mmCIF file of C-alpha atoms in Angstrom:
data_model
loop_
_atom_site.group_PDB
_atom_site.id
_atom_site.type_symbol
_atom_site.label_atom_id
_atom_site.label_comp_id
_atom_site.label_asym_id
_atom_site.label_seq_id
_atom_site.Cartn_x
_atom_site.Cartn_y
_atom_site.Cartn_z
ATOM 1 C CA UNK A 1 22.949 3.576 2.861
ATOM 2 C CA UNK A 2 21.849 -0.126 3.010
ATOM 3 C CA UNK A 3 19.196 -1.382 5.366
ATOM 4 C CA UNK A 4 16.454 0.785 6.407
ATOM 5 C CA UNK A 5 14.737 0.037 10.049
ATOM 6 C CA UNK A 6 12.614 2.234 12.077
ATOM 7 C CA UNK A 7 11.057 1.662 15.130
ATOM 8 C CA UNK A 8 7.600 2.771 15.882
ATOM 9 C CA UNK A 9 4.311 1.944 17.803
ATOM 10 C CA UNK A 10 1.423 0.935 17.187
ATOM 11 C CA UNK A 11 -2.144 -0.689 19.268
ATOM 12 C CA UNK A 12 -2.774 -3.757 18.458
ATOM 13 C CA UNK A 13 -6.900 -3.607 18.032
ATOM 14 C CA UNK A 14 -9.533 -5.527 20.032
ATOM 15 C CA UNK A 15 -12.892 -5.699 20.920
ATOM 16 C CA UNK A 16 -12.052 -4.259 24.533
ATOM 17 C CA UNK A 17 -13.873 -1.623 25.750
ATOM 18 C CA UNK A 18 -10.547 0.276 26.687
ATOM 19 C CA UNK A 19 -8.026 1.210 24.272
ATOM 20 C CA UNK A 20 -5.286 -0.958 23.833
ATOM 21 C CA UNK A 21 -2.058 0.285 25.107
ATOM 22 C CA UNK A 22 0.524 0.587 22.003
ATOM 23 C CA UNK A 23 3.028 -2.605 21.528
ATOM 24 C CA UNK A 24 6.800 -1.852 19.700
ATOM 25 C CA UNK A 25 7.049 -2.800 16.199
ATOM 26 C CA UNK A 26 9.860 -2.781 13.413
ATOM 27 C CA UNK A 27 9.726 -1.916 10.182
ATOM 28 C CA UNK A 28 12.388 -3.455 8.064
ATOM 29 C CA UNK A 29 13.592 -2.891 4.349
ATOM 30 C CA UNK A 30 16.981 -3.903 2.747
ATOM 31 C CA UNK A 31 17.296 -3.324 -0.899
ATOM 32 C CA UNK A 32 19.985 -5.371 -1.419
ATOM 33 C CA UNK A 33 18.602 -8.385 -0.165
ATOM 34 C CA UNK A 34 14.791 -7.629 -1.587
ATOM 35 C CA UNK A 35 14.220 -4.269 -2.834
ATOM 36 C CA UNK A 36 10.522 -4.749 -3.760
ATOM 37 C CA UNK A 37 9.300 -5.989 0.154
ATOM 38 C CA UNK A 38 9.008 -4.166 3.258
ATOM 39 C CA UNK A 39 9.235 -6.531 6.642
ATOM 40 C CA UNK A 40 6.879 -5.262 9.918
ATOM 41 C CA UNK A 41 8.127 -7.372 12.950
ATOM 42 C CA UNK A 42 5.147 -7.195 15.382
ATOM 43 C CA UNK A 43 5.433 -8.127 19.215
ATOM 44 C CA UNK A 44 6.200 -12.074 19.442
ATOM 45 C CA UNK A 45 8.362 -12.454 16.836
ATOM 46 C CA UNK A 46 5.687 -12.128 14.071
ATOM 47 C CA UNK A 47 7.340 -11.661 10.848
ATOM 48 C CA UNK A 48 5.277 -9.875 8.131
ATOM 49 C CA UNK A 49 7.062 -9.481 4.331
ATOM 50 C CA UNK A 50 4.948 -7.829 1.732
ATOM 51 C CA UNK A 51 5.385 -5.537 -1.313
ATOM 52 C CA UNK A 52 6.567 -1.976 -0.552
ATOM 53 C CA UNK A 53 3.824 -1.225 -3.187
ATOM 54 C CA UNK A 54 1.451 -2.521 -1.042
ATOM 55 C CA UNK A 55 2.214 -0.669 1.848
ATOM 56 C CA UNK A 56 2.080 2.684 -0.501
ATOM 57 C CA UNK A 57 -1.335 1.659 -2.151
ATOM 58 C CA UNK A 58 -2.716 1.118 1.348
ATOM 59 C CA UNK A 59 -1.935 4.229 2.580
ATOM 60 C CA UNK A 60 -4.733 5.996 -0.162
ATOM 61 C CA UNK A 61 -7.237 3.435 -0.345
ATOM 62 C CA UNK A 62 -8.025 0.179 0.983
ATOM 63 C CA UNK A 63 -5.613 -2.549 -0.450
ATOM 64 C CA UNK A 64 -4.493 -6.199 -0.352
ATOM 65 C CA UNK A 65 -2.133 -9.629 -1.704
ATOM 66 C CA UNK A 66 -2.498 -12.414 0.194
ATOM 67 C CA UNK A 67 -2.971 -12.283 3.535
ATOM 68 C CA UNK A 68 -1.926 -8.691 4.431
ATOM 69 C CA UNK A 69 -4.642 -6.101 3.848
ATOM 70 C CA UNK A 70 -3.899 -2.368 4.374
ATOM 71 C CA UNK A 71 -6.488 0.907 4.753
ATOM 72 C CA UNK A 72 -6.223 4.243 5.624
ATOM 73 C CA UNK A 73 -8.782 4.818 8.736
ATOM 74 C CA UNK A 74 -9.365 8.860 8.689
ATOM 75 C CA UNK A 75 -7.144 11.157 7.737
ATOM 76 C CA UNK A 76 -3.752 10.499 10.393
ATOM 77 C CA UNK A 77 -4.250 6.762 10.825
ATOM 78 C CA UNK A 78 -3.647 3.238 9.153
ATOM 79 C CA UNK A 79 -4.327 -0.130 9.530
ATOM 80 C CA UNK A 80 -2.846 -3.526 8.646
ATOM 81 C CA UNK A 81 -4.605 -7.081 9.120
ATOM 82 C CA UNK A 82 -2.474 -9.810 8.916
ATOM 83 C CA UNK A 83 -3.965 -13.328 8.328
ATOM 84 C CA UNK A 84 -2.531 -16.350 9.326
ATOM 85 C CA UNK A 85 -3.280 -20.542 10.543
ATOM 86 C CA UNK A 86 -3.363 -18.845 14.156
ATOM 87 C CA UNK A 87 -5.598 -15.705 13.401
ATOM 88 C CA UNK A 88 -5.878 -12.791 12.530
ATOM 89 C CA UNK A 89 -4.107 -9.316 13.850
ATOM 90 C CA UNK A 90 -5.059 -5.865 13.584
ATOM 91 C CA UNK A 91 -2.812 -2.946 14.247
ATOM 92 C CA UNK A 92 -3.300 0.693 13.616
ATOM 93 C CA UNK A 93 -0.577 2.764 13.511
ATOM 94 C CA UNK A 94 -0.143 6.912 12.341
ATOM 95 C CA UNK A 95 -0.156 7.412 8.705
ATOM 96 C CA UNK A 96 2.759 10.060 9.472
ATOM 97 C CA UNK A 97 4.975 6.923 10.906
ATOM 98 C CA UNK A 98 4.685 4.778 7.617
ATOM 99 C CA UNK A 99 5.333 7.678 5.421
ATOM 100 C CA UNK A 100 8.297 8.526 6.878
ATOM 101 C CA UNK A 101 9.848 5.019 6.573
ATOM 102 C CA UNK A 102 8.222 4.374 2.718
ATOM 103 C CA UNK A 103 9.942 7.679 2.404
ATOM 104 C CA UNK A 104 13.373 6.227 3.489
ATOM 105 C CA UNK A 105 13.340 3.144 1.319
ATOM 106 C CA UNK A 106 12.869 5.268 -1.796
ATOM 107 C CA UNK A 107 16.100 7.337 -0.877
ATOM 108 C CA UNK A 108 17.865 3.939 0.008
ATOM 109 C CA UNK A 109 20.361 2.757 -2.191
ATOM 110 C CA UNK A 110 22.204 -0.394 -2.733
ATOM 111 C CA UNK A 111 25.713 -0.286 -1.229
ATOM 112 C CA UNK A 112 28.072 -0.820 -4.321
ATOM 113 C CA UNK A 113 30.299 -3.776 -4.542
#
């Protein structure tokens, strides 16, 4: 096995008073290429790379590097805030969904050559 990508959803959270319906997003990891980052693509074309560490951390207790910040929110959800020159985004997505793909990355393998 090589690249790992799962699709999932996920709301994007505002201050609306109705909830958000949820957007598609892609989580991306390809230990060959960089075995120590995970990529989220979120709806747009937005590009996220950051530390599969990060990702695992956040998942326990509220973490952060740069401009990605990660905390569990009750016991089935998650949430990531990305930072950037045109904002700031905030999607929650179930805890369940990003275990199961940190879960695949640590069985993936680099392809030998």
């Amino acid at each position: 096995m090589s690249a790992v990508e799962q699709y999932a959803r996920a709301h994007i959270v505002t201050d609306e008073a109705q909830d958000p319906p949820a957007v598609p997003v892609a989580l991306r990891y390809d230990p060959e290429t960089d075995p120590r980052r995970v990529h989220i693509m979120l709806p747009g074309h937005h590009e996220w790379v950051f530390a599969r560490d990060l990702l695992e951390r956040g998942l326990r207790t509220p973490a952060a590097a740069g401009d990605v910040r990660i905390w569990p929110c009750g016991r089935v959800q998650a949430v990531m805030e990305f930072h950037s020159a045109r904002g700031v985004a905030v999607v929650q997505f179930d805890t369940k969904t990003l275990i199961r793909f940190l879960r695949r990355t640590y069985s993936a393998t680099p392809v030998a050559r």
